[in-house]
Amino acid sequence: MAQEFLLYGSYGYTGSLIAQQAVDRDLTPVLAGRHAEKVEAQATDLGLAHRTFSLEQPTVVTSMVEQFDAVLNCAGPFSRTAHPLIDACLAAGTDYLDITGEVTVLEEIADRDADATDAGTTLLPAVGFDVVPSDCLAVHLASQVADPTRLRLALHGLSTFSPGTLKSVLQGATMPGAIRENGVIRTVPAAWQSRAFTFPGSELVAITVPWGDVSTAYHSTGIPTIQTYATVPEFARWVLERTRWLTPVVRAAPVQRALHALIDATVSGPTAAEREQNVVRIVGEVETESGDGAAAELRTPDPYDTTAMTAVESVRRVLDDQVAVGFQTPGLAFGPDFVLEFPGVERRLFDEPGSERPPTAANP
């Protein structure tokens, strides 16, 4: 019989891709969310069972999750949804996974490690594109040198967004940036720093962004100083650096509601054809106090397709009891080569700046 798990937030753009991927991989997601019509329509289309509930009543949430061995949370923003589901999972002894990339949320989940261990429950957040590829890359790079003290990660190729992702990005844009320095997360202004990164065949400028790796890479590798970057067009970089004073305005609740409504009305997410054409490149660099270092590039398919593959495989392994209890990261749970198991993924290790070894690709 196919393995069953609860998929909360199943009818969003990313949740829908994950639901289909799960069915294709012979898992049985029970679809769930707070909008009855959307859940029922999706369940009818896929021939799956469903549940309808919000996260506002703890006893109701617990009564739902206790029916399952694992819950995968795809409902953002995770600053609102993670904690009610985690509380219920700990009470019920149900394993929890999600696809968040929000630094604050990830740190708060890490703080529940002892609670999860006592409950015999696994907490495995960030099993999508945030942060499986970059976390695996960080763990791989950390193994290439002795005692690395600094990690930089830069992403290139993020282009189109789903409504849910764009809302999370919008929420994140109203908050300060984040880096990790000597083991401690420090807030910094938006677009705090720009830096050139060497991608094979080109040099690209990226700005600091608070990717989830500011949290997870530290727990996966122990590297104390971590900065994460993304490439953006030069004009966008210029605008971000000069409009930080607008942050309080954009953060205001009426403005957020208006922007969310605009996103719902105008953004549908990338088409299958657009996803098929998209390739994302992640460059990672580690350094030691003595100046030794290593660098590598990871190429992946479109982030949404990558998320569907990595999230479903993560759930499968949790259901098979392959992951330890307590707080885990993808790199800790599965190792640095986990991401190479998926089609379209390649990793190149640079011997020195501007050079590269032959790629290590996904298993055939």
Short mmCIF file of C-alpha atoms in Angstrom, two decimals:
data_model
loop_
_atom_site.label_atom_id
_atom_site.label_comp_id
_atom_site.label_asym_id
_atom_site.label_seq_id
_atom_site.Cartn_x
_atom_site.Cartn_y
_atom_site.Cartn_z
CA MET A 1 0.00 0.00 0.00
CA ALA A 2 1.23 3.49 -0.81
CA GLN A 3 2.58 5.45 2.15
CA GLU A 4 0.22 8.09 3.50
CA PHE A 5 1.05 11.52 4.91
CA LEU A 6 -0.74 14.83 5.48
CA LEU A 7 0.05 17.54 2.93
CA TYR A 8 -1.03 20.88 4.39
CA GLY A 9 -1.31 23.77 1.93
CA SER A 10 -1.75 21.26 -0.87
CA TYR A 11 -3.63 23.46 -3.33
CA GLY A 12 -1.11 26.28 -3.69
CA TYR A 13 1.20 26.39 -6.68
CA THR A 14 4.04 24.50 -5.01
CA GLY A 15 1.74 22.24 -3.00
CA SER A 16 0.02 21.14 -6.20
CA LEU A 17 3.32 20.16 -7.79
CA ILE A 18 4.28 18.24 -4.65
CA ALA A 19 0.92 16.45 -4.54
CA GLN A 20 1.33 15.23 -8.12
CA GLN A 21 4.95 14.23 -7.53
CA ALA A 22 3.92 12.25 -4.45
CA VAL A 23 1.28 10.35 -6.40
CA ASP A 24 3.81 9.65 -9.16
CA ARG A 25 6.23 8.26 -6.53
CA ASP A 26 3.56 5.94 -5.05
CA LEU A 27 2.98 7.97 -1.91
CA THR A 28 -0.52 8.92 -0.83
CA PRO A 29 -0.82 12.52 0.31
CA VAL A 30 -3.99 13.37 2.18
CA LEU A 31 -4.66 16.88 0.95
CA ALA A 32 -5.37 19.59 3.50
CA GLY A 33 -5.87 23.31 3.92
CA ARG A 34 -8.30 25.87 5.20
CA HIS A 35 -10.25 26.53 1.98
CA ALA A 36 -12.79 23.72 1.62
CA GLU A 37 -13.66 24.30 -2.04
CA LYS A 38 -10.03 24.34 -3.16
CA VAL A 39 -9.11 21.22 -1.19
CA GLU A 40 -12.18 19.30 -2.37
CA ALA A 41 -11.64 20.22 -6.02
CA GLN A 42 -8.00 19.15 -5.89
CA ALA A 43 -8.86 15.91 -4.09
CA THR A 44 -11.48 15.09 -6.72
CA ASP A 45 -9.01 15.73 -9.56
CA LEU A 46 -6.34 13.49 -8.02
CA GLY A 47 -8.64 10.89 -6.49
CA LEU A 48 -7.27 11.51 -3.00
CA ALA A 49 -8.70 11.93 0.48
CA HIS A 50 -8.72 15.37 2.04
CA ARG A 51 -9.16 17.32 5.27
CA THR A 52 -10.26 20.91 5.78
CA PHE A 53 -9.10 22.81 8.85
CA SER A 54 -7.44 26.06 9.85
CA LEU A 55 -4.59 26.34 12.33
CA GLU A 56 -6.33 28.58 14.84
CA GLN A 57 -7.63 25.89 17.23
CA PRO A 58 -4.82 23.73 18.67
CA THR A 59 -7.07 20.83 19.66
CA VAL A 60 -8.45 20.58 16.14
CA VAL A 61 -4.98 20.70 14.59
CA THR A 62 -3.71 17.99 16.94
CA SER A 63 -6.71 15.77 16.22
CA MET A 64 -5.92 16.03 12.52
CA VAL A 65 -2.16 15.45 12.57
CA GLU A 66 -2.33 12.55 15.05
CA GLN A 67 -3.91 10.47 12.28
CA PHE A 68 -0.63 10.51 10.34
CA ASP A 69 3.01 9.52 10.76
CA ALA A 70 4.22 12.66 8.98
CA VAL A 71 3.04 16.13 7.97
CA LEU A 72 4.51 18.19 5.12
CA ASN A 73 3.66 21.87 5.51
CA CYS A 74 3.53 23.82 2.24
CA ALA A 75 1.40 26.71 3.51
CA GLY A 76 3.27 29.98 3.74
CA PRO A 77 4.11 32.34 5.17
CA PHE A 78 5.65 29.83 7.54
CA SER A 79 6.00 32.43 10.26
CA ARG A 80 2.25 31.90 10.69
CA THR A 81 1.83 28.21 9.94
CA ALA A 82 4.90 26.39 11.23
CA HIS A 83 4.38 26.79 14.96
CA PRO A 84 0.75 25.58 15.20
CA LEU A 85 1.60 22.50 13.16
CA ILE A 86 4.82 21.80 15.07
CA ASP A 87 3.03 22.12 18.41
CA ALA A 88 0.44 19.62 17.20
CA CYS A 89 3.08 17.26 15.82
CA LEU A 90 4.99 17.26 19.11
CA ALA A 91 1.80 16.55 21.03
CA ALA A 92 0.81 13.76 18.64
CA GLY A 93 4.24 12.21 18.01
CA THR A 94 3.99 13.03 14.30
CA ASP A 95 7.05 13.92 12.22
CA TYR A 96 7.09 17.43 10.73
CA LEU A 97 8.56 18.65 7.44
CA ASP A 98 8.14 21.90 5.53
CA ILE A 99 9.53 23.90 2.61
CA THR A 100 10.30 27.15 4.39
CA GLY A 101 13.37 29.26 3.72
CA GLU A 102 12.64 31.89 6.37
CA VAL A 103 15.68 32.40 8.62
CA THR A 104 13.75 33.34 11.76
CA VAL A 105 11.38 30.40 11.40
CA LEU A 106 14.25 27.98 10.89
CA GLU A 107 16.03 29.22 14.00
CA GLU A 108 12.84 28.89 16.01
CA ILE A 109 12.41 25.32 14.78
CA ALA A 110 16.03 24.55 15.69
CA ASP A 111 15.26 25.76 19.21
CA ARG A 112 12.65 22.96 19.48
CA ASP A 113 15.31 20.24 19.11
CA ALA A 114 15.09 19.07 22.72
CA ASP A 115 11.28 19.09 22.64
CA ALA A 116 11.28 17.00 19.48
CA THR A 117 13.84 14.55 20.86
CA ASP A 118 11.79 14.10 24.03
CA ALA A 119 8.67 13.50 21.91
CA GLY A 120 10.45 11.05 19.60
CA THR A 121 9.58 13.32 16.69
CA THR A 122 11.60 14.49 13.69
CA LEU A 123 11.58 18.19 12.77
CA LEU A 124 12.95 18.49 9.23
CA PRO A 125 12.21 21.92 7.74
CA ALA A 126 13.46 23.41 4.45
CA VAL A 127 13.17 20.28 2.30
CA GLY A 128 12.49 22.22 -0.90
CA PHE A 129 14.77 24.30 -3.09
CA ASP A 130 15.18 26.29 0.11
CA VAL A 131 17.51 24.79 1.24
CA VAL A 132 18.27 21.27 -0.04
CA PRO A 133 20.67 22.13 -2.90
CA SER A 134 22.58 24.86 -1.07
CA ASP A 135 22.69 22.91 2.20
CA CYS A 136 24.11 19.86 0.45
CA LEU A 137 26.63 22.12 -1.29
CA ALA A 138 27.63 23.69 2.03
CA VAL A 139 28.19 20.28 3.63
CA HIS A 140 30.21 19.15 0.62
CA LEU A 141 32.43 22.25 0.71
CA ALA A 142 32.93 21.99 4.46
CA SER A 143 34.43 18.54 3.89
CA GLN A 144 37.00 19.88 1.42
CA VAL A 145 39.09 21.90 3.90
CA ALA A 146 40.01 21.56 7.55
CA ASP A 147 38.17 23.84 9.98
CA PRO A 148 36.43 26.26 7.58
CA THR A 149 35.42 29.52 9.23
CA ARG A 150 33.57 31.35 6.45
CA LEU A 151 30.92 30.28 3.94
CA ARG A 152 29.47 32.31 1.09
CA LEU A 153 26.63 31.09 -1.12
CA ALA A 154 25.37 32.89 -4.22
CA LEU A 155 22.32 32.01 -6.33
CA HIS A 156 21.79 32.93 -9.96
CA GLY A 157 18.76 32.16 -12.10
CA LEU A 158 15.81 32.86 -9.81
CA SER A 159 13.35 34.40 -12.24
CA THR A 160 9.64 33.60 -11.91
CA PHE A 161 7.67 33.16 -8.69
CA SER A 162 4.43 31.58 -7.55
CA PRO A 163 1.94 33.74 -5.60
CA GLY A 164 2.90 32.14 -2.29
CA THR A 165 6.63 32.53 -2.87
CA LEU A 166 6.20 36.13 -3.94
CA LYS A 167 4.24 36.88 -0.77
CA SER A 168 7.01 35.38 1.33
CA VAL A 169 9.58 37.40 -0.61
CA LEU A 170 7.50 40.52 -0.07
CA GLN A 171 7.29 39.85 3.66
CA GLY A 172 11.03 39.21 3.79
CA ALA A 173 11.75 42.42 1.89
CA THR A 174 10.14 44.42 4.68
CA MET A 175 12.48 42.91 7.25
CA PRO A 176 16.19 43.56 7.78
CA GLY A 177 18.70 41.35 6.05
CA ALA A 178 20.60 38.69 7.98
CA ILE A 179 24.09 37.23 8.07
CA ARG A 180 25.79 34.94 10.55
CA GLU A 181 28.94 36.26 12.17
CA ASN A 182 31.02 34.24 14.63
CA GLY A 183 28.09 31.90 15.16
CA VAL A 184 25.53 34.62 15.85
CA ILE A 185 22.86 35.86 13.43
CA ARG A 186 23.19 39.60 12.89
CA THR A 187 20.67 41.86 11.20
CA VAL A 188 21.94 44.04 8.36
CA PRO A 189 20.20 46.44 5.96
CA ALA A 190 18.62 45.15 2.77
CA ALA A 191 21.19 44.69 -0.01
CA TRP A 192 23.82 45.30 2.68
CA GLN A 193 26.74 44.16 0.58
CA SER A 194 27.46 43.40 -3.06
CA ARG A 195 30.19 41.08 -4.27
CA ALA A 196 31.41 39.54 -7.51
CA PHE A 197 31.25 35.75 -7.77
CA THR A 198 32.97 33.61 -10.37
CA PHE A 199 30.52 31.31 -12.10
CA PRO A 200 31.99 29.05 -14.79
CA GLY A 201 32.29 31.24 -17.86
CA SER A 202 31.27 34.50 -16.22
CA GLU A 203 31.66 36.81 -13.25
CA LEU A 204 28.40 38.07 -11.75
CA VAL A 205 27.64 40.62 -9.04
CA ALA A 206 25.28 39.51 -6.26
CA ILE A 207 23.79 41.25 -3.23
CA THR A 208 23.25 39.88 0.26
CA VAL A 209 19.83 38.33 0.84
CA PRO A 210 18.68 36.44 3.95
CA TRP A 211 18.37 32.93 2.51
CA GLY A 212 17.53 30.14 4.91
CA ASP A 213 21.13 28.94 4.76
CA VAL A 214 22.07 31.68 7.22
CA SER A 215 20.36 29.36 9.68
CA THR A 216 20.65 25.85 8.28
CA ALA A 217 24.23 25.88 6.98
CA TYR A 218 25.47 26.69 10.48
CA HIS A 219 23.63 23.72 11.96
CA SER A 220 24.79 21.47 9.11
CA THR A 221 28.47 22.47 9.06
CA GLY A 222 29.31 24.45 12.19
CA ILE A 223 30.87 27.18 10.02
CA PRO A 224 30.53 30.32 12.16
CA THR A 225 30.40 33.07 9.53
CA ILE A 226 27.89 32.74 6.70
CA GLN A 227 26.68 35.17 4.05
CA THR A 228 24.13 34.41 1.34
CA TYR A 229 23.72 36.30 -1.93
CA ALA A 230 21.60 36.42 -5.06
CA THR A 231 22.24 38.01 -8.42
CA VAL A 232 19.81 40.74 -9.44
CA PRO A 233 19.79 43.16 -12.38
CA GLU A 234 21.94 46.24 -11.84
CA PHE A 235 18.92 48.56 -11.81
CA ALA A 236 17.16 46.45 -9.17
CA ARG A 237 20.30 46.49 -7.06
CA TRP A 238 20.44 50.28 -7.35
CA VAL A 239 16.78 50.60 -6.31
CA LEU A 240 17.14 48.27 -3.32
CA GLU A 241 20.15 50.13 -2.01
CA ARG A 242 18.37 53.50 -2.20
CA THR A 243 14.86 52.69 -1.02
CA ARG A 244 15.56 51.12 2.38
CA TRP A 245 13.74 54.04 4.00
CA LEU A 246 10.49 52.77 2.41
CA THR A 247 10.56 49.55 4.42
CA PRO A 248 8.26 50.79 7.25
CA VAL A 249 5.71 51.92 4.65
CA VAL A 250 5.68 48.58 2.83
CA ARG A 251 5.49 46.74 6.17
CA ALA A 252 2.23 48.48 7.15
CA ALA A 253 -0.69 46.04 7.29
CA PRO A 254 -2.93 47.91 4.80
CA VAL A 255 -0.10 48.06 2.27
CA GLN A 256 0.66 44.36 2.75
CA ARG A 257 -3.00 43.44 2.24
CA ALA A 258 -3.18 45.51 -0.93
CA LEU A 259 0.01 43.99 -2.31
CA HIS A 260 -1.15 40.46 -1.48
CA ALA A 261 -4.43 41.11 -3.29
CA LEU A 262 -2.49 42.41 -6.29
CA ILE A 263 -0.33 39.29 -6.30
CA ASP A 264 -3.38 37.02 -6.14
CA ALA A 265 -4.94 38.86 -9.05
CA THR A 266 -1.90 39.02 -11.32
CA VAL A 267 0.55 36.22 -10.48
CA SER A 268 -0.06 32.58 -11.39
CA GLY A 269 3.45 31.14 -11.27
CA PRO A 270 5.67 29.83 -14.07
CA THR A 271 4.26 27.52 -16.71
CA ALA A 272 5.58 24.01 -17.17
CA ALA A 273 7.41 25.18 -20.30
CA GLU A 274 9.04 28.04 -18.39
CA ARG A 275 10.11 25.71 -15.60
CA GLU A 276 11.59 23.27 -18.09
CA GLN A 277 13.81 25.98 -19.56
CA ASN A 278 15.05 27.36 -16.24
CA VAL A 279 18.39 26.38 -14.72
CA VAL A 280 19.60 27.72 -11.37
CA ARG A 281 23.27 27.98 -10.48
CA ILE A 282 24.57 28.10 -6.92
CA VAL A 283 28.18 28.95 -6.18
CA GLY A 284 29.64 28.22 -2.77
CA GLU A 285 32.95 29.29 -1.27
CA VAL A 286 34.55 28.26 2.02
CA GLU A 287 37.65 29.74 3.65
CA THR A 288 39.79 28.98 6.68
CA GLU A 289 41.57 31.36 9.03
CA SER A 290 44.84 30.49 7.31
CA GLY A 291 43.51 31.41 3.87
CA ASP A 292 42.89 27.93 2.50
CA GLY A 293 39.61 27.46 0.70
CA ALA A 294 37.45 25.61 -1.77
CA ALA A 295 34.71 26.59 -4.18
CA ALA A 296 32.08 24.71 -6.15
CA GLU A 297 29.06 25.24 -8.35
CA LEU A 298 25.78 23.35 -8.24
CA ARG A 299 23.29 23.45 -11.12
CA THR A 300 19.68 22.45 -10.59
CA PRO A 301 16.43 22.45 -12.55
CA ASP A 302 13.80 25.09 -11.85
CA PRO A 303 13.31 25.68 -8.11
CA TYR A 304 9.67 24.52 -8.15
CA ASP A 305 10.47 21.25 -9.90
CA THR A 306 13.43 20.77 -7.58
CA THR A 307 11.21 21.41 -4.56
CA ALA A 308 8.67 18.81 -5.67
CA MET A 309 11.37 16.18 -6.08
CA THR A 310 13.33 16.86 -2.90
CA ALA A 311 10.30 17.36 -0.67
CA VAL A 312 8.62 14.12 -1.70
CA GLU A 313 11.82 12.09 -1.35
CA SER A 314 12.40 13.65 2.08
CA VAL A 315 8.91 12.61 3.18
CA ARG A 316 9.47 9.09 1.87
CA ARG A 317 12.68 8.72 3.89
CA VAL A 318 11.06 10.07 7.04
CA LEU A 319 8.17 7.63 6.62
CA ASP A 320 10.74 4.85 6.21
CA ASP A 321 12.35 5.87 9.55
CA GLN A 322 15.61 6.83 7.86
CA VAL A 323 15.90 10.17 9.68
CA ALA A 324 16.81 10.66 13.35
CA VAL A 325 14.47 12.36 15.79
CA GLY A 326 15.01 15.95 16.86
CA PHE A 327 15.79 18.95 14.68
CA GLN A 328 17.47 18.05 11.39
CA THR A 329 18.62 19.84 8.27
CA PRO A 330 18.65 18.25 4.81
CA GLY A 331 22.45 18.12 4.86
CA LEU A 332 22.53 16.45 8.27
CA ALA A 333 19.71 14.04 7.48
CA PHE A 334 20.77 12.94 4.01
CA GLY A 335 24.38 13.98 3.40
CA PRO A 336 26.03 16.16 0.75
CA ASP A 337 25.27 13.90 -2.23
CA PHE A 338 21.52 13.72 -1.61
CA VAL A 339 20.81 16.45 -4.15
CA LEU A 340 22.82 14.59 -6.81
CA GLU A 341 20.20 11.82 -6.82
CA PHE A 342 17.78 14.01 -8.77
CA PRO A 343 17.76 14.46 -12.56
CA GLY A 344 19.24 17.67 -13.90
CA VAL A 345 21.57 18.28 -10.93
CA GLU A 346 25.33 18.67 -11.42
CA ARG A 347 28.10 19.70 -9.05
CA ARG A 348 31.50 21.06 -10.05
CA LEU A 349 34.37 21.57 -7.63
CA PHE A 350 36.85 24.31 -8.55
CA ASP A 351 40.54 23.54 -7.96
CA GLU A 352 41.30 27.26 -8.07
CA PRO A 353 39.47 30.43 -9.14
CA GLY A 354 38.45 30.17 -12.76
CA SER A 355 39.06 26.42 -13.02
CA GLU A 356 36.76 23.49 -12.56
CA ARG A 357 36.75 19.73 -12.37
CA PRO A 358 34.40 17.57 -14.46
CA PRO A 359 30.83 17.66 -13.12
CA THR A 360 29.38 15.11 -10.75
CA ALA A 361 25.86 14.48 -12.02
CA ALA A 362 22.65 12.89 -10.84
CA ASN A 363 22.54 9.12 -10.74
CA PRO A 364 21.14 7.63 -13.97
#
